[in-house]
């Protein structure tokens, strides 16, 4: 294969490498990760020649670009791994084909998260071609197991700690230049995650006698579990409006439909009305207002003619800033209201601390966004998913989540699903954003 010579060809080469991570480590094939590292070095020779590289965990990478000063280090993050492609997914073009059709590059990882990783590397490579030296140290932290909440990011944090590095700002994936983000709002929203929900997995389990399916009893294990699930589904957590959402609506006030403008301009006084409006607007905006629970796994009987003696449901909980793991689990127990339904925490993470929106770090992001996406409204928001950046809050108070790419609602829905894709021009815009960001640090 010929060496890629353009930004799009270099991204295509990375997308074609199936760096799939699995929670079961034994299922991870290390060969694609080694191939990715080789391809990255071939595609970005100046970056590898001028930046010090350290291996992190198994296949993660930490690059150090020395600036004129090391007093306000910038950390740019992305991850190498991608989620598996399911056999039942109906991709229009091969998931690892990285094909371009009508100005769109299709493939797993284009948005999550090789687009960010390659965009960062392109920006650094372009600046090195100009013999540019950043005003402050720049670190590139590329994790290898973000999709399975792995160990590479915590290991990178420990490495920085050992070197006495206290980042001034950290930027990871997360928000985007979101089109069609809110009903009636015409300009795209450049949403910057200033916190992210905590992710906690809870297991509901019911034990029973079980038995032959020909002699069922009322309220057996599966029926009792089903009732608990329905109770949770019918009792959503109370909605509220956290500070980032308040600030978002202040910034959107002039762009909202006329009936909503008075609410946005008086958002503090009218928070209950705003919360109701967000819930009514659909699941994407409703999730901005509260802790959410959803059943993601179910287990029961091993056979059609056997009543289950043990039935379980896995509940994925996204904990809103202001709530806690302990409080959320206690509410789940209260809603289920059945002593025979065991509620256990499988794994837990509290919501991330709030990063500031009124200092120079956030203003630098706003400036780079304004230069790159002049039609967009930059705004903070509460991020629904989890990123590796949550580990960096231990060493940095300014952790932000923003992927500098335009995304339609359909594109956002394709993340972790089928037909993931990025516009060719949109990817090039993202490279410009990263370059402007590095040029702007002082």
Coordinates of C-alpha atoms in Angstrom, one line a residue:
X1 CA 0.0 0.0 0.0
X2 CA 1.3 3.4 -0.9
X3 CA 2.2 5.8 1.9
X4 CA -0.8 8.1 2.6
X5 CA 0.0 11.7 1.5
X6 CA -3.1 13.7 2.5
X7 CA -4.9 14.2 5.8
X8 CA -7.9 12.2 4.6
X9 CA -5.7 9.3 3.4
X10 CA -3.9 9.3 6.7
X11 CA -7.2 9.1 8.6
X12 CA -8.4 6.4 6.2
X13 CA -5.3 4.3 7.0
X14 CA -6.0 4.5 10.7
X15 CA -9.7 3.7 10.4
X16 CA -8.9 0.5 8.4
X17 CA -7.0 -0.9 11.4
X18 CA -9.6 -2.7 13.6
X19 CA -8.3 -1.7 17.0
X20 CA -11.3 -3.2 18.8
X21 CA -11.3 -3.4 22.6
X22 CA -13.2 -5.9 24.7
X23 CA -13.9 -6.0 28.4
X24 CA -12.6 -9.5 28.3
X25 CA -8.9 -8.9 27.9
X26 CA -8.4 -12.4 26.4
X27 CA -10.5 -11.3 23.4
X28 CA -8.3 -8.4 22.5
X29 CA -6.0 -8.9 19.5
X30 CA -2.8 -6.9 20.1
X31 CA -1.7 -7.1 16.4
X32 CA -4.0 -4.2 15.2
X33 CA -2.8 -2.0 18.1
X34 CA 0.8 -2.6 17.1
X35 CA -0.1 -1.9 13.4
X36 CA -1.8 1.3 14.5
X37 CA 1.4 2.5 16.3
X38 CA 3.4 1.7 13.2
X39 CA 1.0 3.5 10.9
X40 CA 0.9 6.5 13.2
X41 CA 4.7 6.8 13.0
X42 CA 4.7 6.4 9.3
X43 CA 2.0 9.1 8.8
X44 CA 3.4 11.6 11.2
X45 CA 7.2 11.5 11.1
X46 CA 7.9 15.0 12.4
X47 CA 5.7 14.4 15.4
X48 CA 7.6 11.2 16.3
X49 CA 11.0 12.9 15.6
X50 CA 10.4 16.0 17.7
X51 CA 8.1 14.8 20.6
X52 CA 9.3 12.4 23.3
X53 CA 7.1 9.3 23.3
X54 CA 6.4 7.1 26.3
X55 CA 4.5 3.8 26.1
X56 CA 1.5 3.7 28.5
X57 CA 0.0 0.5 29.9
X58 CA -0.3 -1.9 26.9
X59 CA -0.8 0.1 23.8
X60 CA -1.4 3.7 25.0
X61 CA 0.9 6.6 24.1
X62 CA 2.1 9.8 25.9
X63 CA 3.9 12.4 23.8
X64 CA 5.6 15.4 25.2
X65 CA 6.1 18.5 23.0
X66 CA 8.4 21.0 24.9
X67 CA 7.3 24.6 24.7
X68 CA 8.9 27.8 25.7
X69 CA 7.5 27.4 29.2
X70 CA 6.2 24.5 31.3
X71 CA 4.2 26.5 33.7
X72 CA 0.8 26.0 32.0
X73 CA 0.9 22.6 30.2
X74 CA -1.9 21.7 27.8
X75 CA -3.0 18.0 27.4
X76 CA -4.8 16.9 24.3
X77 CA -6.5 13.6 24.5
X78 CA -8.0 10.9 22.3
X79 CA -8.2 7.1 22.2
X80 CA -7.1 4.5 19.8
X81 CA -9.6 1.7 20.5
X82 CA -13.1 1.3 19.0
X83 CA -16.1 -0.7 20.0
X84 CA -16.9 -3.9 18.1
X85 CA -18.9 -4.1 15.0
X86 CA -21.9 -6.3 15.4
X87 CA -22.8 -8.8 12.7
X88 CA -26.4 -7.6 12.7
X89 CA -25.4 -4.0 12.0
X90 CA -26.5 -2.7 8.6
X91 CA -23.7 -0.6 7.5
X92 CA -24.1 1.2 4.1
X93 CA -20.3 0.8 3.6
X94 CA -17.9 -1.5 5.3
X95 CA -17.2 -0.5 8.9
X96 CA -13.4 -0.7 8.5
X97 CA -13.4 0.1 4.8
X98 CA -12.8 3.9 5.3
X99 CA -14.5 4.6 2.0
X100 CA -15.3 8.1 0.8
X101 CA -18.6 8.7 -0.9
X102 CA -20.0 12.1 -1.8
X103 CA -17.6 13.9 0.5
X104 CA -18.3 11.6 3.5
X105 CA -15.8 9.3 5.1
X106 CA -17.4 6.2 6.5
X107 CA -16.1 3.9 9.2
X108 CA -15.9 2.8 12.8
X109 CA -13.8 5.4 14.7
X110 CA -14.3 8.3 12.4
X111 CA -16.1 10.2 15.2
X112 CA -15.2 8.0 18.2
X113 CA -12.3 8.7 18.4
X114 CA -9.7 8.3 15.6
X115 CA -10.9 11.5 14.0
X116 CA -9.8 13.5 17.1
X117 CA -6.6 11.5 17.4
X118 CA -5.6 12.0 13.8
X119 CA -6.8 15.6 13.8
X120 CA -4.5 16.4 16.8
X121 CA -1.5 14.7 15.0
X122 CA -2.2 16.6 11.8
X123 CA -2.2 19.9 13.6
X124 CA 1.0 19.1 15.4
X125 CA 2.7 17.9 12.2
X126 CA 1.6 21.1 10.3
X127 CA 3.0 23.3 13.1
X128 CA 6.3 21.4 13.2
X129 CA 6.6 21.8 9.4
X130 CA 6.7 25.6 10.2
X131 CA 9.3 25.1 12.9
X132 CA 6.7 26.2 15.4
X133 CA 7.4 26.0 19.1
X134 CA 4.3 26.3 21.4
X135 CA 4.4 28.9 24.2
X136 CA 3.7 26.2 26.8
X137 CA 4.4 22.4 27.0
X138 CA 1.9 20.3 25.1
X139 CA 1.2 16.7 26.0
X140 CA -0.7 14.2 23.8
X141 CA -2.4 11.4 25.7
X142 CA -3.7 8.6 23.6
X143 CA -5.5 5.8 25.5
X144 CA -6.0 2.3 24.2
X145 CA -8.9 1.0 26.3
X146 CA -11.3 3.9 26.8
X147 CA -14.2 2.0 25.5
X148 CA -13.9 -0.6 28.3
X149 CA -13.2 1.9 31.1
X150 CA -9.6 0.5 31.1
X151 CA -6.3 1.3 32.8
X152 CA -4.3 3.4 30.2
X153 CA -5.7 6.8 31.2
X154 CA -5.2 6.3 34.9
X155 CA -1.6 5.1 34.1
X156 CA -1.0 8.3 32.1
X157 CA -2.2 10.4 35.0
X158 CA 0.2 8.6 37.3
X159 CA 3.1 9.2 34.9
X160 CA 2.4 12.9 34.8
X161 CA 2.1 13.0 38.5
X162 CA 5.5 11.4 38.9
X163 CA 7.0 14.0 36.6
X164 CA 5.4 16.8 38.6
X165 CA 3.2 17.9 35.7
X166 CA 0.1 19.8 36.7
X167 CA -1.9 20.5 33.5
X168 CA -3.4 23.9 33.0
X169 CA -6.1 22.5 30.7
X170 CA -7.1 19.1 29.4
X171 CA -9.2 18.6 26.3
X172 CA -10.7 15.3 25.3
X173 CA -13.5 14.1 23.1
X174 CA -17.1 14.7 24.1
X175 CA -19.1 17.6 22.7
X176 CA -19.2 18.6 19.1
X177 CA -20.5 21.2 16.7
X178 CA -23.9 19.8 17.0
X179 CA -26.5 20.6 14.3
X180 CA -30.2 20.0 15.1
X181 CA -29.3 19.9 18.8
X182 CA -32.4 21.6 20.1
X183 CA -35.8 22.0 18.4
X184 CA -36.2 25.4 16.8
X185 CA -32.5 26.5 17.2
X186 CA -31.0 27.2 13.8
X187 CA -27.3 27.8 14.5
X188 CA -25.2 24.7 15.4
X189 CA -24.2 24.5 19.0
X190 CA -20.5 24.0 19.8
X191 CA -21.1 22.2 23.1
X192 CA -18.2 21.9 25.5
X193 CA -18.5 19.3 28.2
X194 CA -17.6 20.9 31.5
X195 CA -18.6 17.9 33.6
X196 CA -19.7 14.4 32.8
X197 CA -22.3 12.2 34.4
X198 CA -21.1 9.4 36.6
X199 CA -21.5 5.9 35.3
X200 CA -22.7 3.2 37.6
X201 CA -23.8 -0.3 36.9
X202 CA -26.3 -1.9 39.2
X203 CA -27.5 -5.4 39.2
X204 CA -31.0 -6.4 40.3
X205 CA -31.3 -10.1 41.2
X206 CA -34.1 -12.4 42.4
X207 CA -33.6 -15.9 43.9
X208 CA -36.4 -18.5 43.9
X209 CA -37.3 -22.1 43.9
X210 CA -37.6 -22.4 40.1
X211 CA -39.1 -25.6 38.8
X212 CA -40.9 -27.1 35.8
X213 CA -42.6 -24.7 33.4
X214 CA -45.8 -26.9 33.6
X215 CA -46.4 -25.8 37.1
X216 CA -45.9 -22.0 37.3
X217 CA -46.6 -20.0 40.4
X218 CA -47.6 -16.3 40.6
X219 CA -44.9 -13.8 41.1
X220 CA -42.0 -16.1 40.3
X221 CA -38.4 -14.8 39.9
X222 CA -38.8 -13.4 36.4
X223 CA -42.2 -11.8 37.2
X224 CA -40.8 -10.2 40.4
X225 CA -37.8 -8.9 38.4
X226 CA -40.1 -7.6 35.7
X227 CA -42.2 -5.7 38.2
X228 CA -39.1 -4.1 39.7
X229 CA -38.0 -3.1 36.2
X230 CA -41.4 -1.6 35.4
X231 CA -41.3 0.4 38.7
X232 CA -38.0 1.9 37.8
X233 CA -39.2 2.7 34.3
X234 CA -42.3 4.4 35.6
X235 CA -40.5 6.4 38.2
X236 CA -37.8 8.5 36.5
X237 CA -35.5 10.6 38.6
X238 CA -36.7 14.1 39.3
X239 CA -35.5 16.7 36.7
X240 CA -33.5 19.7 37.5
X241 CA -31.4 22.3 35.7
X242 CA -27.7 22.3 36.7
X243 CA -25.5 25.3 36.3
X244 CA -23.9 24.4 32.9
X245 CA -27.4 24.0 31.5
X246 CA -28.5 27.4 32.9
X247 CA -25.5 29.0 31.2
X248 CA -26.3 27.1 28.0
X249 CA -29.8 28.7 27.9
X250 CA -28.5 32.1 28.7
X251 CA -26.3 31.8 25.6
X252 CA -29.1 30.4 23.5
X253 CA -31.8 32.9 24.5
X254 CA -31.7 34.9 21.3
X255 CA -31.7 31.8 19.1
X256 CA -34.6 29.9 20.7
X257 CA -38.2 29.8 19.4
X258 CA -40.1 32.9 20.6
X259 CA -42.2 31.1 23.3
X260 CA -39.0 29.8 25.0
X261 CA -37.0 33.1 25.0
X262 CA -38.6 34.5 28.2
X263 CA -37.8 31.3 30.0
X264 CA -34.2 31.3 28.8
X265 CA -33.7 35.0 29.7
X266 CA -35.1 34.4 33.2
X267 CA -33.7 30.9 33.5
X268 CA -32.8 31.0 37.2
X269 CA -36.3 32.1 38.3
X270 CA -38.0 29.7 35.8
X271 CA -35.8 26.6 36.3
X272 CA -38.8 24.3 36.8
X273 CA -40.4 25.4 33.6
X274 CA -37.2 24.9 31.7
X275 CA -36.8 21.4 33.1
X276 CA -40.2 20.5 31.9
X277 CA -39.5 22.0 28.5
X278 CA -36.3 19.9 28.2
X279 CA -38.0 16.7 29.2
X280 CA -40.8 17.4 26.6
X281 CA -38.3 18.1 23.9
X282 CA -37.1 14.5 23.7
X283 CA -34.6 12.0 25.2
X284 CA -31.5 13.8 24.2
X285 CA -32.5 17.0 26.0
X286 CA -34.3 15.2 28.8
X287 CA -31.1 13.4 29.7
X288 CA -29.6 16.8 30.4
X289 CA -31.9 17.3 33.4
X290 CA -31.6 14.2 35.5
X291 CA -30.0 10.9 36.5
X292 CA -31.2 8.1 34.1
X293 CA -31.5 4.4 34.5
X294 CA -32.0 1.8 31.7
X295 CA -32.0 -2.0 31.7
X296 CA -29.2 -3.2 29.4
X297 CA -28.8 -6.9 30.3
X298 CA -31.2 -9.7 31.4
X299 CA -30.6 -13.3 32.4
X300 CA -33.1 -15.9 33.5
X301 CA -33.9 -19.5 32.8
X302 CA -31.4 -21.7 30.8
X303 CA -34.3 -23.5 29.0
X304 CA -37.8 -22.8 27.7
X305 CA -39.3 -25.5 30.0
X306 CA -37.6 -24.3 33.2
X307 CA -38.7 -21.6 35.6
X308 CA -35.7 -19.5 36.5
X309 CA -34.3 -20.0 40.0
X310 CA -32.1 -17.0 39.5
X311 CA -33.0 -13.9 37.4
X312 CA -31.0 -10.7 37.0
X313 CA -31.2 -7.4 35.3
X314 CA -28.2 -5.1 34.6
X315 CA -29.1 -1.4 35.1
X316 CA -26.9 1.3 33.5
X317 CA -27.1 4.5 35.5
X318 CA -25.9 7.9 34.4
X319 CA -25.6 10.0 37.5
X320 CA -26.4 13.7 37.2
X321 CA -24.0 16.3 38.6
X322 CA -25.4 17.0 42.1
X323 CA -26.4 13.4 42.7
X324 CA -24.2 10.7 44.3
X325 CA -23.8 7.0 43.8
X326 CA -25.1 6.3 47.3
X327 CA -28.1 8.4 46.9
X328 CA -29.0 7.0 43.5
X329 CA -28.7 3.4 44.7
X330 CA -30.8 4.1 47.8
X331 CA -33.6 5.6 45.5
X332 CA -33.5 2.5 43.3
X333 CA -34.1 0.3 46.3
X334 CA -36.9 2.6 47.4
X335 CA -38.6 2.6 44.0
X336 CA -38.2 -1.2 43.6
X337 CA -39.7 -1.6 47.1
X338 CA -39.2 -5.3 47.3
X339 CA -37.0 -7.0 49.8
X340 CA -36.7 -10.1 47.6
X341 CA -35.0 -8.0 44.9
X342 CA -31.4 -7.7 45.7
X343 CA -29.8 -4.4 44.5
X344 CA -26.0 -4.5 44.1
X345 CA -23.4 -2.1 42.8
X346 CA -21.3 -3.7 40.1
X347 CA -19.1 -0.7 39.4
X348 CA -19.5 3.0 40.1
X349 CA -18.2 6.4 39.2
X350 CA -19.3 9.7 40.7
X351 CA -20.0 12.6 38.4
X352 CA -17.0 14.6 37.4
X353 CA -16.2 18.0 39.1
X354 CA -17.4 21.1 37.2
X355 CA -14.7 22.9 35.2
X356 CA -14.9 26.7 35.1
X357 CA -16.4 28.7 32.2
X358 CA -15.2 32.1 33.4
X359 CA -11.4 31.9 33.0
X360 CA -8.8 32.0 30.3
X361 CA -8.9 28.2 29.5
X362 CA -12.5 28.3 28.5
X363 CA -12.0 31.6 26.7
X364 CA -9.2 30.0 24.6
X365 CA -11.6 27.2 23.6
X366 CA -14.3 29.8 22.7
X367 CA -11.8 31.8 20.6
X368 CA -10.6 28.7 18.6
X369 CA -14.3 27.7 18.1
X370 CA -15.2 31.3 16.9
X371 CA -12.3 31.3 14.4
X372 CA -13.1 27.8 13.1
X373 CA -16.9 27.7 13.3
X374 CA -18.1 31.3 13.1
X375 CA -21.7 30.2 12.7
X376 CA -21.7 28.2 15.9
X377 CA -22.8 29.2 19.4
X378 CA -20.2 28.0 21.9
X379 CA -21.7 26.8 25.2
X380 CA -21.0 24.6 28.2
X381 CA -23.0 21.5 28.8
X382 CA -23.3 18.4 30.9
X383 CA -21.9 15.4 29.0
X384 CA -23.9 12.3 29.1
X385 CA -21.2 9.7 28.4
X386 CA -17.9 9.0 30.1
X387 CA -14.4 9.7 28.7
X388 CA -10.9 9.0 29.8
X389 CA -10.7 12.7 30.8
X390 CA -12.5 12.0 34.1
X391 CA -9.3 10.5 35.4
X392 CA -7.4 13.8 34.7
X393 CA -9.7 15.8 37.1
X394 CA -7.4 14.4 39.8
X395 CA -4.5 16.6 38.5
X396 CA -6.3 19.4 36.6
X397 CA -9.3 21.7 37.5
X398 CA -9.9 22.6 33.8
X399 CA -11.0 19.4 32.0
X400 CA -13.1 19.9 28.9
X401 CA -14.7 17.6 26.4
X402 CA -15.1 18.8 22.8
X403 CA -14.6 17.0 19.5
X404 CA -14.2 19.8 16.9
X405 CA -16.3 18.3 14.2
X406 CA -19.7 19.2 12.8
X407 CA -22.2 16.4 13.5
X408 CA -25.8 16.0 12.5
X409 CA -28.3 14.3 14.8
X410 CA -27.9 11.2 12.6
X411 CA -24.2 11.2 12.9
X412 CA -24.4 11.5 16.7
X413 CA -26.7 8.5 16.8
X414 CA -24.2 6.5 14.7
X415 CA -21.6 6.6 17.5
X416 CA -21.4 3.0 18.9
X417 CA -23.9 2.1 16.2
X418 CA -23.8 1.6 12.5
X419 CA -23.0 4.1 9.7
X420 CA -20.5 6.1 11.7
X421 CA -19.1 8.8 9.4
X422 CA -17.5 12.2 9.1
X423 CA -17.6 14.8 6.4
X424 CA -14.3 15.3 4.7
X425 CA -14.5 19.1 4.9
X426 CA -15.6 18.8 8.6
X427 CA -12.5 16.7 9.4
X428 CA -10.3 19.4 7.8
X429 CA -12.1 22.0 9.9
X430 CA -11.3 20.0 13.0
X431 CA -7.6 20.0 12.2
X432 CA -7.7 23.8 11.9
X433 CA -9.3 24.0 15.4
X434 CA -6.6 22.0 17.0
X435 CA -3.9 24.1 15.3
X436 CA -5.5 27.3 16.4
X437 CA -5.8 26.0 19.9
X438 CA -2.1 25.2 20.2
X439 CA -1.2 28.5 18.6
X440 CA -3.4 30.3 21.1
X441 CA -1.9 29.1 24.4
X442 CA 0.1 31.7 26.2

